[in-house]
Amino acid sequence: MRRKAVSLLCRVPRPSTIQRPLVAPIVSLPRYYSSHGPPNAKLNLPIQYNTSTYLSHTAAATLANPELPSSIRTSGNTARQNLYQSINSALSTALSTDERAILFGEDVAFGGVFRCSTNLLDKFGPDRVFNTPLNELGIIGFGIGYAAHHEANTAIAEIQFGDYVFPAFDQIVNEAAKYRYRGAGDFNCGGLTIRMPVMGVGHGALYHSQSPEAFFCHVPGLKVVVPRGPVQAKGLLLASIRERNPVIFMEPKILYRATVEEVPVDDYELPLEKAEVLAKGSDVTIISYGTTMYTVEMAAKAAKEMLGASVEVIDLRTIYPWDKVTIFESVKKTGRCVIVHEATKSGGVGGEIAACVQEECFLRLEAPVSRVAGFDAPMGLIFEQFNLPDVARIFDAIKKTLEY
Amino acid sequence: MLASQSRKAALNAFRSSSRKPLAAALSVRSISVDATASQDAQAPEDPDKPFTVKLLSQSFDAFNIEPPSLDFVTTKNELIDMYKNMAAVRRMEFAADRLYKERKIRGFCHLSVGQEAVAVGMEKAITPDDQVITSYRCHGFAYMRGASVKSIIAELLGRREGIAYGKGGSMHMFAKSFYGGNGIVGAQVPVGAGIGFAMKYLGRPNVTFALYGDGAANQGQVFEAFNMAKLWDIPVVFGCENNKYGMGTSAARSSALTEYHQRGQYIPGLKVNGMDVLAVKQACAWAKEYTTSGKGPLVMEFLTYRYGGHSMSDPGTSYRTREEVSWMRTNQDAIAGLRTRLLDWGVVTEDGLKELDKGVKDVVDPEVAAAEAAEVPENSRKVLFEDIYTRGSEPDWLRGRTAEETYYYKE
Ligand SMILES: Cc1ncc(C[n+]2csc(CCOP(=O)(O)OP(=O)(O)O)c2C)c(N)n1
Ligand SMILES: [Mg+2]
């Protein structure tokens, strides 16, 4: 074999900065590609994140949250952060409080596509924050192995987009989820957390806008968590990383920059497997998570103004296993239930909740449980806004449910 | 051993195996080829009369096989054609770049400026019945497979005149015997093996090129495809376009073996100077001959370089130096390299070159303009419901977001 390589790059001046590149987002966060709200739209208006009551715009609002540890609430120490910054803060906290924790994935050492890991290489060094090759199956298998080791076991893996998790499906379903069971409790990979950006982004098309949560909600042994804003993102991510079961942590990518809150600076966790009631109401229960929470907020407001409806809104937060107690209690009270998610309808999370609700609350139901979801179609480039649940569709579902 | 000690030891071992010193990382590709240096030759008068030129001695590096000959037989017309094709691809990509920056094209968009010699050289070695499948960096391949500039640019612009009626965008272009760009890194490689198998099963005398990047080369399914292809002697060429980076991660930081042509292990391989369109053509013709004569698959590596960022939102300068990019542009550019040789070999004169450049501009620009001038899809339900089903196979009606929006295909 001749070992004379074809030449190309020999005389390239040696890059001096290559070790520590400045981080630039490889995919910049999008503006909407198209919007379907006609000029005279009444319902499908742009979402006003900066006035949403589902976000804490002041330190006082943040610290009023009874779920926060009292030390956090009394210290009063908060910073204005968007969702990617609060994820960054959670990762930084996790790495500094657990010397076994490692963070890895495609391009994470450079800050990641959405900048969630900005500066973490500098802070924690290349042994703990590193780029992997482009192989999702390997990334997750590797993470499971690290997490399964008795002494080195907090593995935080990033999948660049939720759309790219599928090569790793086998490792997640057959290894990660079943490790504790197979290992008779002596072995587990509970220190594994798999983060990934999900949901629509305006113009992501087929492979940058999917919501794959339902696939994982079919697998005992996993937990699936979706935050709706920066405060939740930090608290839930820290809880997920420290949770000793594998957690799939899905970050709604449009919210990375769109949502801004006063986020506690110190270390805190928010409860997993626990839903949050965002608005009390008596006529209908709406259940959602992630990006669509804000669409739901607008639809609930419209329903109140136009129909006089009192809407109870619940953020599921942990999608699997979900908080049945809170949901059933609410639906038994209101007698009506609408579930909203971006993921396609068939086989979705909404179907499972609807089935459980009718099993548990059948005699209290005043109307069929309704679902507002993505259509059973791939996400066409210019049709994203039509595909995703919008205010009009949610409003329509509320109205039909109320009038049933 | 204390827990913390063993952890340290493990981390040390990990460190030494995973982190290569920078010098080693760079030296992997450190040899010299100048795409611009040419050997002596004189083109004959007759534009269709074959003549032989010598390829540069370092055009190929073979793995477990005899490399192709360095005698490259060509004609004036072929050389001119290659030049025009490369220039057209580049001009088209520049147009996409501009339209993106003007915010007329949105979404994800990956350009191949710098890598033109691969798409062009490969196409020149195969026929329209040979099969090609590649990744999202697909505009050049789509064009070479027969898609018009207008249909490509219109696709990017989301116009109905686009090659996928404006509904797929940058990564999803298809043409005859071209199975598209693919947005999932590596996914097209086993698909390519399947296409190759279908061709073999049907008894066709054709090769299938399955192209992927240096980053994609690490996907497990690539190796699964290698195994099946060798097991069943599939006439497929696995072509790795090594442009040195997978997004922001350099080849040396992602790959334990950056000699991508050797990664088939039990499959012979060939590394090719992918900045030299003649070497690419020679290698691809040789690969077609090899694979279609029943000898099984090949793994090829095209050493190439992308001048722009990974996609439109990557400035492409945070993980490599500006000097590196401009050095490649000045010293190894495929189009400039061919231009020098056209002059040296007397294929064209300086004035002739200017003519060629103008000719390319005159062909590409009007098509870009036509794409831009194409109407923005009408804001109507007819357009919205179009193409959910293959044209002509629509059902009577389809539900909209609400029952009132039900659309009737047959009025
Ligand atoms: C399965 C999967 N993982 C990750 C991505 C995100 N991604 C898109 S392109 C890319 C880099 C690919 O690099 P390479 O194969 O070298 O091709 P190049 O872009 O250089 O042409 C990555 C990580 C993806 N599209 N699919
Ligand atoms: Mg590459």
XYZ file of N, CA, C and O in Angstrom, chain B residues 135-285:
604
model
N -26.139 14.057 0.519
C -26.646 14.701 1.727
C -27.331 16.013 1.374
O -27.570 16.307 0.206
N -27.588 16.807 2.395
C -28.272 18.099 2.230
C -27.493 19.098 1.375
O -28.048 20.053 0.885
N -26.182 18.904 1.219
C -25.400 19.867 0.424
C -25.545 19.458 -1.046
O -24.611 18.970 -1.671
N -26.728 19.657 -1.596
C -27.098 18.921 -2.802
C -27.359 19.766 -4.044
O -27.666 19.221 -5.099
N -27.247 21.089 -3.946
C -27.650 21.894 -5.110
C -26.819 21.571 -6.349
O -27.344 21.468 -7.452
N -25.506 21.439 -6.166
C -24.614 21.172 -7.298
C -24.928 19.834 -7.956
O -24.934 19.709 -9.185
N -25.192 18.838 -7.125
C -25.509 17.521 -7.676
C -26.835 17.568 -8.427
O -26.971 16.988 -9.500
N -27.821 18.262 -7.834
C -29.123 18.359 -8.498
C -28.958 19.001 -9.877
O -29.502 18.522 -10.869
N -28.161 20.049 -9.918
C -27.931 20.740 -11.192
C -27.251 19.797 -12.185
O -27.670 19.680 -13.341
N -26.222 19.119 -11.757
C -25.489 18.237 -12.667
C -26.339 17.051 -13.113
O -26.130 16.488 -14.169
N -27.314 16.677 -12.300
C -28.194 15.568 -12.677
C -29.326 16.039 -13.590
O -30.212 15.262 -13.921
N -29.326 17.319 -13.904
C -30.294 17.780 -14.893
C -31.306 18.806 -14.417
O -32.105 19.298 -15.204
N -31.298 19.121 -13.132
C -32.231 20.146 -12.667
C -31.782 21.505 -13.185
O -30.583 21.782 -13.238
N -32.738 22.347 -13.564
C -32.360 23.667 -14.067
C -32.052 24.606 -12.905
O -32.520 24.404 -11.785
N -31.260 25.609 -13.201
C -30.961 26.618 -12.186
C -32.263 27.226 -11.681
O -32.466 27.409 -10.477
N -33.159 27.472 -12.616
C -34.418 28.097 -12.221
C -35.180 27.211 -11.229
O -35.691 27.684 -10.213
N -35.225 25.905 -11.518
C -36.007 25.030 -10.637
C -35.364 24.900 -9.257
O -36.047 24.686 -8.265
N -34.052 25.026 -9.211
C -33.365 24.926 -7.917
C -33.567 26.201 -7.106
O -33.955 26.163 -5.938
N -33.330 27.325 -7.747
C -33.484 28.597 -7.025
C -34.952 28.816 -6.643
O -35.262 29.257 -5.536
N -35.855 28.468 -7.556
C -37.277 28.631 -7.247
C -37.658 27.747 -6.059
O -38.484 28.122 -5.225
N -37.056 26.579 -5.973
C -37.328 25.700 -4.835
C -36.902 26.381 -3.538
O -37.628 26.378 -2.541
N -35.706 26.958 -3.576
C -35.209 27.634 -2.383
C -36.125 28.796 -1.997
O -36.292 29.111 -0.824
N -36.694 29.418 -3.006
C -37.559 30.577 -2.761
C -38.983 30.171 -2.381
O -39.815 31.030 -2.110
N -39.249 28.869 -2.402
C -40.589 28.414 -2.053
C -41.621 28.695 -3.137
O -42.807 28.844 -2.858
N -41.168 28.734 -4.380
C -42.099 29.005 -5.485
C -42.637 27.694 -6.069
O -41.963 26.669 -6.019
N -43.795 27.777 -6.680
C -44.376 26.556 -7.251
C -43.559 26.053 -8.434
O -43.667 24.901 -8.826
N -42.741 26.910 -9.013
C -41.863 26.502 -10.116
C -40.676 25.690 -9.623
O -39.877 25.197 -10.409
N -40.505 25.567 -8.335
C -39.374 24.842 -7.774
C -39.417 23.362 -8.114
O -40.463 22.821 -8.457
N -38.254 22.720 -7.976
C -38.153 21.322 -8.400
C -39.031 20.413 -7.549
O -39.441 19.344 -7.983
N -39.321 20.817 -6.316
C -40.282 20.071 -5.495
C -41.481 20.978 -5.223
O -42.050 20.971 -4.139
N -41.863 21.746 -6.218
C -42.998 22.681 -6.144
C -42.837 23.681 -4.996
O -43.824 24.179 -4.449
N -41.602 23.891 -4.581
C -41.366 24.875 -3.521
C -41.688 24.373 -2.132
O -41.688 25.131 -1.173
N -41.947 23.090 -2.024
C -42.398 22.592 -0.720
C -41.326 21.831 0.037
O -41.516 21.439 1.189
N -40.205 21.591 -0.589
C -39.164 20.846 0.108
C -38.058 21.766 0.595
O -37.565 21.634 1.700
N -37.658 22.704 -0.244
C -36.562 23.583 0.132
C -35.213 22.951 -0.150
O -35.109 21.951 -0.861
N -34.213 23.528 0.448
C -32.831 23.237 0.099
C -32.411 21.772 0.127
O -31.668 21.317 -0.726
N -32.864 21.038 1.113
C -32.282 19.707 1.315
C -33.010 18.588 0.590
O -32.636 17.441 0.688
N -34.105 18.953 -0.089
C -34.954 17.875 -0.589
C -35.180 18.005 -2.091
O -36.300 18.180 -2.545
N -34.078 17.954 -2.855
C -34.200 18.067 -4.302
C -33.976 16.715 -4.945
O -33.047 16.011 -4.592
N -34.829 16.391 -5.890
C -34.732 15.114 -6.570
C -34.698 15.357 -8.080
O -35.192 16.363 -8.555
N -34.084 14.439 -8.812
C -34.089 14.523 -10.274
C -33.980 13.089 -10.780
O -33.864 12.152 -9.980
N -33.992 12.932 -12.091
C -33.896 11.575 -12.616
C -32.609 10.917 -12.120
O -31.539 11.505 -12.197
N -32.718 9.709 -11.616
C -31.573 8.952 -11.091
C -30.842 9.696 -9.980
O -29.675 9.446 -9.713
N -31.525 10.604 -9.343
C -30.931 11.350 -8.231
C -31.905 11.313 -7.063
O -32.978 11.906 -7.122
N -31.512 10.587 -6.047
C -32.439 10.279 -4.955
C -32.407 11.319 -3.855
O -32.770 11.057 -2.722
N -31.928 12.467 -4.206
C -32.122 13.585 -3.318
C -30.991 13.895 -2.381
O -30.084 13.104 -2.156
N -31.124 15.072 -1.833
C -30.399 15.445 -0.649
C -31.100 14.735 0.487
O -32.214 14.248 0.339
N -30.432 14.655 1.614
C -31.040 14.028 2.770
C -30.629 14.780 4.021
O -29.450 15.017 4.232
N -31.599 15.157 4.818
C -31.316 15.998 5.980
C -30.761 15.255 7.171
O -30.244 15.862 8.096
N -30.886 13.949 7.164
C -30.400 13.174 8.301
C -29.009 12.664 7.974
O -28.832 11.871 7.049
N -28.039 13.116 8.732
C -26.648 12.842 8.395
C -26.354 11.342 8.376
O -26.516 10.670 9.388
N -25.954 10.845 7.245
C -25.571 9.441 7.110
C -26.683 8.553 6.594
O -26.429 7.464 6.086
N -27.912 9.009 6.690
C -29.052 8.143 6.364
C -29.062 7.705 4.902
O -29.586 6.655 4.558
N -28.466 8.527 4.047
C -28.507 8.194 2.624
C -27.545 7.068 2.258
O -27.644 6.498 1.179
N -26.631 6.726 3.138
C -25.593 5.762 2.763
C -26.146 4.336 2.616
O -25.977 3.728 1.556
N -26.839 3.786 3.632
C -27.452 2.472 3.394
C -28.524 2.518 2.313
O -28.718 1.520 1.597
N -29.204 3.646 2.172
C -30.185 3.764 1.089
C -29.465 3.598 -0.248
O -29.940 2.903 -1.152
N -28.282 4.198 -0.334
C -27.475 4.059 -1.550
C -27.125 2.605 -1.827
O -27.142 2.156 -2.980
N -26.829 1.860 -0.768
C -26.520 0.436 -0.962
C -27.743 -0.295 -1.511
O -27.628 -1.170 -2.374
N -28.907 0.087 -1.027
C -30.142 -0.535 -1.506
C -30.421 -0.200 -2.959
O -30.839 -1.064 -3.736
N -30.159 1.040 -3.331
C -30.346 1.435 -4.731
C -29.388 0.626 -5.602
O -29.769 0.087 -6.648
N -28.160 0.521 -5.142
C -27.155 -0.248 -5.889
C -27.571 -1.700 -6.041
O -27.412 -2.306 -7.108
N -28.131 -2.241 -4.972
C -28.574 -3.632 -5.028
C -29.709 -3.782 -6.030
O -29.753 -4.745 -6.804
N -30.642 -2.821 -6.021
C -31.755 -2.862 -6.976
C -31.218 -2.866 -8.404
O -31.681 -3.623 -9.263
N -30.216 -2.045 -8.660
C -29.642 -1.966 -10.007
C -29.017 -3.300 -10.400
O -29.150 -3.776 -11.519
N -28.341 -3.891 -9.450
C -27.698 -5.172 -9.722
C -28.762 -6.244 -9.964
O -28.684 -7.041 -10.905
N -29.784 -6.249 -9.118
C -30.877 -7.214 -9.229
C -31.551 -7.103 -10.586
O -31.917 -8.100 -11.207
N -31.686 -5.866 -11.054
C -32.336 -5.643 -12.344
C -31.392 -5.887 -13.513
O -31.773 -5.750 -14.671
N -30.151 -6.192 -13.198
C -29.187 -6.493 -14.249
C -28.701 -5.270 -15.006
O -28.241 -5.366 -16.147
N -28.810 -4.129 -14.410
C -28.364 -2.906 -15.087
C -26.850 -2.746 -14.957
O -26.285 -3.063 -13.911
N -26.246 -2.208 -15.978
C -24.785 -2.083 -15.963
C -24.319 -0.799 -15.292
O -23.371 -0.177 -15.750
N -24.983 -0.400 -14.230
C -24.718 0.931 -13.694
C -24.131 0.933 -12.289
O -24.273 -0.009 -11.537
N -23.531 2.050 -11.995
C -22.959 2.250 -10.667
C -23.884 3.182 -9.881
O -24.626 3.971 -10.471
N -23.831 3.060 -8.560
C -24.543 3.993 -7.686
C -23.517 4.709 -6.821
O -22.677 4.063 -6.197
N -23.582 6.020 -6.826
C -22.721 6.796 -5.934
C -23.518 7.217 -4.702
O -24.562 7.872 -4.843
N -23.046 6.826 -3.519
C -23.675 7.262 -2.270
C -22.683 8.189 -1.578
O -21.626 7.754 -1.129
N -23.044 9.458 -1.535
C -22.101 10.458 -1.024
C -22.450 10.895 0.385
O -23.621 10.927 0.772
N -21.431 11.223 1.152
C -21.641 11.649 2.536
C -20.428 12.458 2.966
O -19.430 12.518 2.253
N -20.464 13.057 4.140
C -19.374 13.919 4.583
C -18.411 13.248 5.542
O -18.614 12.105 5.956
N -17.371 13.973 5.890
C -16.412 13.456 6.857
C -17.057 13.286 8.229
O -16.689 12.398 8.990
N -18.036 14.147 8.527
C -18.743 13.993 9.797
C -19.639 12.773 9.755
O -19.651 11.951 10.677
N -20.349 12.628 8.656
C -21.264 11.507 8.486
C -20.539 10.170 8.519
O -21.117 9.143 8.879
N -19.276 10.183 8.154
C -18.509 8.938 8.069
C -18.480 8.188 9.398
O -18.182 7.000 9.429
N -18.812 8.873 10.478
C -18.786 8.209 11.779
C -20.118 7.619 12.200
O -20.223 7.048 13.282
N -21.115 7.757 11.382
C -22.405 7.160 11.714
C -22.316 5.646 11.565
O -21.768 5.139 10.590
N -22.898 4.958 12.526
C -22.861 3.495 12.498
C -23.442 2.913 11.227
O -22.946 1.921 10.701
N -24.497 3.532 10.717
C -25.150 2.945 9.548
C -24.255 2.955 8.305
O -24.472 2.172 7.390
N -23.260 3.830 8.297
C -22.313 3.823 7.180
C -21.574 2.483 7.157
O -21.419 1.850 6.114
N -21.169 2.034 8.323
C -20.425 0.766 8.394
C -21.337 -0.428 8.125
O -20.911 -1.429 7.559
N -22.564 -0.315 8.517
C -23.511 -1.392 8.218
C -23.687 -1.501 6.699
O -23.765 -2.593 6.136
N -23.722 -0.349 6.058
C -23.873 -0.336 4.599
C -22.634 -0.940 3.930
O -22.745 -1.708 2.967
N -21.457 -0.604 4.451
C -20.217 -1.175 3.910
C -20.312 -2.706 3.918
O -20.031 -3.380 2.936
N -20.701 -3.226 5.057
C -20.721 -4.684 5.214
C -21.686 -5.340 4.236
O -21.337 -6.298 3.543
N -22.886 -4.806 4.146
C -23.863 -5.402 3.231
C -23.367 -5.315 1.784
O -23.501 -6.260 1.009
N -22.795 -4.180 1.471
C -22.362 -3.968 0.089
C -21.266 -4.956 -0.299
O -21.240 -5.487 -1.409
N -20.352 -5.205 0.643
C -19.262 -6.131 0.331
C -19.781 -7.564 0.309
O -19.433 -8.363 -0.558
N -20.642 -7.854 1.275
C -21.209 -9.195 1.380
C -21.899 -9.601 0.088
O -21.787 -10.733 -0.372
N -22.600 -8.641 -0.498
C -23.401 -8.952 -1.680
C -22.826 -8.324 -2.951
O -23.519 -8.213 -3.962
N -21.569 -7.929 -2.882
C -20.892 -7.343 -4.048
C -21.742 -6.321 -4.799
O -21.932 -6.391 -6.016
N -22.234 -5.384 -4.067
C -23.103 -4.373 -4.672
C -22.261 -3.342 -5.428
O -21.247 -2.871 -4.912
N -22.656 -3.017 -6.641
C -21.901 -2.019 -7.411
C -22.183 -0.600 -6.911
O -22.887 0.176 -7.555
N -21.668 -0.299 -5.743
C -21.909 1.012 -5.160
C -20.564 1.632 -4.791
O -19.637 0.938 -4.369
N -20.459 2.926 -4.994
C -19.274 3.656 -4.557
C -19.682 4.521 -3.371
O -20.576 5.356 -3.483
N -19.060 4.274 -2.239
C -19.290 5.120 -1.083
C -18.324 6.292 -1.183
O -17.119 6.100 -1.080
N -18.852 7.460 -1.422
C -17.985 8.609 -1.684
C -18.029 9.613 -0.538
O -19.032 10.274 -0.320
N -16.916 9.708 0.187
C -16.864 10.639 1.303
C -16.308 11.974 0.832
O -15.156 12.065 0.409
N -17.135 13.002 0.877
C -16.654 14.348 0.549
C -16.035 14.925 1.814
O -16.750 15.439 2.677
N -14.753 14.804 1.920
C -14.069 15.288 3.127
C -13.716 16.760 2.945
O -12.711 17.096 2.333
N -14.572 17.605 3.508
C -14.309 19.043 3.407
C -13.686 19.561 4.697
O -13.737 20.728 5.002
N -13.180 18.637 5.482
C -12.396 18.951 6.676
C -13.224 19.265 7.907
O -12.691 19.259 9.012
N -14.484 19.556 7.750
C -15.298 19.886 8.921
C -16.685 19.275 8.831
O -17.266 19.204 7.762
N -17.210 18.846 9.963
C -18.622 18.521 10.097
C -19.168 19.603 11.006
O -18.856 19.629 12.191
N -19.891 20.502 10.462
C -20.277 21.731 11.170
C -19.043 22.382 11.780
O -18.125 22.718 11.064
N -18.983 22.480 13.111
C -17.841 23.173 13.708
C -16.744 22.231 14.202
O -15.821 22.673 14.887
N -16.839 20.953 13.878
C -15.873 20.002 14.406
C -14.972 19.500 13.278
O -15.456 18.957 12.291
N -13.675 19.684 13.440
C -12.770 19.296 12.365
C -12.656 17.779 12.294
O -12.896 17.072 13.274
N -12.278 17.299 11.128
C -12.185 15.859 10.905
C -11.303 15.208 11.960
O -11.635 14.164 12.525
N -10.189 15.845 12.269
C -9.257 15.231 13.210
C -9.846 15.138 14.610
O -9.441 14.298 15.402
N -10.808 15.997 14.891
C -11.423 15.947 16.209
C -12.619 15.019 16.254
O -13.188 14.784 17.316
N -13.055 14.559 15.107
C -14.224 13.677 15.119
C -13.884 12.246 14.743
O -14.639 11.335 15.028
N -12.741 12.063 14.081
C -12.514 10.750 13.489
C -11.173 10.154 13.910
O -10.128 10.789 13.766
N -11.222 8.928 14.422
C -9.997 8.257 14.853
C -9.103 7.984 13.641
O -7.884 7.994 13.738
N -9.707 7.707 12.518
C -8.945 7.505 11.289
C -9.463 8.505 10.262
O -10.598 8.388 9.798
N -8.641 9.484 9.936
C -9.116 10.488 8.979
C -8.789 10.096 7.536
O -9.040 10.855 6.620
N -8.208 8.917 7.373
C -8.027 8.379 6.012
C -9.354 7.700 5.654
O -9.499 6.490 5.787
N -10.300 8.510 5.221
C -11.657 7.989 5.069
C -11.758 6.896 4.007
O -12.643 6.058 4.058
N -10.819 6.909 3.053
C -10.886 5.876 2.010
C -10.454 4.513 2.545
O -10.676 3.498 1.908
N -9.853 4.503 3.738
C -9.447 3.219 4.309
C -10.477 2.672 5.274
O -10.280 1.627 5.886
N -11.554 3.372 5.420
C -12.478 2.988 6.474
C -13.377 1.820 6.107
O -14.124 1.313 6.928
N -13.299 1.409 4.821
C -14.066 0.235 4.442
C -13.348 -1.042 4.858
O -13.900 -2.124 4.748
N -12.132 -0.931 5.334
C -11.360 -2.066 5.864
C -11.234 -3.189 4.839
O -10.198 -3.351 4.224
N -12.269 -3.932 4.617
C -12.251 -5.045 3.663
C -12.705 -4.596 2.273
O -12.878 -5.405 1.381
N -12.960 -3.286 2.136
C -13.336 -2.743 0.821
C -12.184 -1.872 0.341
O -11.713 -1.015 1.081
N -11.721 -2.066 -0.877
C -10.629 -1.225 -1.371
C -11.062 0.237 -1.413
O -12.251 0.540 -1.525
N -10.089 1.104 -1.320
C -10.438 2.522 -1.276
C -9.515 3.376 -2.120
O -8.420 2.967 -2.519
N -9.979 4.573 -2.399
C -9.170 5.518 -3.157
C -9.427 6.923 -2.660
O -10.574 7.368 -2.593
N -8.329 7.581 -2.312
C -8.448 8.995 -1.968
C -8.104 9.816 -3.205
O -7.173 9.500 -3.929
N -8.887 10.851 -3.426
C -8.754 11.634 -4.654
C -8.629 13.111 -4.307
O -9.312 13.587 -3.396
N -7.801 13.796 -5.025
C -7.767 15.248 -4.867
C -9.076 15.826 -5.412
O -9.252 15.969 -6.617
N -9.971 16.127 -4.500
C -11.301 16.582 -4.898
C -11.341 18.032 -5.331
O -12.407 18.577 -5.612
N -10.173 18.683 -5.379
C -10.131 20.054 -5.890
C -9.681 20.045 -7.346
O -9.529 21.093 -7.964
N -9.441 18.855 -7.873
C -9.034 18.727 -9.267
C -10.113 17.943 -10.011
O -10.250 16.735 -9.848
N -10.869 18.649 -10.819
C -12.016 18.019 -11.474
C -11.581 16.878 -12.403
O -12.300 15.900 -12.585
N -10.368 16.993 -12.962
C -9.906 15.931 -13.848
C -9.615 14.667 -13.061
O -9.968 13.548 -13.474
N -8.982 14.839 -11.921
C -8.697 13.678 -11.077
C -9.992 13.031 -10.614
O -10.114 11.803 -10.569
N -10.985 13.875 -10.299
C -12.274 13.330 -9.851
C -12.906 12.516 -10.977
O -13.368 11.402 -10.774
N -12.871 13.072 -12.185
C -13.484 12.328 -13.288
C -12.763 10.999 -13.524
O -13.389 9.948 -13.658
N -11.430 11.086 -13.549
C -10.649 9.877 -13.785
C -10.997 8.813 -12.733
O -11.226 7.652 -13.052
N -11.045 9.233 -11.493
C -11.279 8.294 -10.398
C -12.685 7.710 -10.468
O -12.888 6.521 -10.234
N -13.652 8.545 -10.806
C -15.030 8.058 -10.833
C -15.260 7.102 -12.000
O -15.993 6.112 -11.876
N -14.607 7.392 -13.124
C -14.735 6.494 -14.268
C -14.111 5.137 -13.917
O -14.680 4.072 -14.196
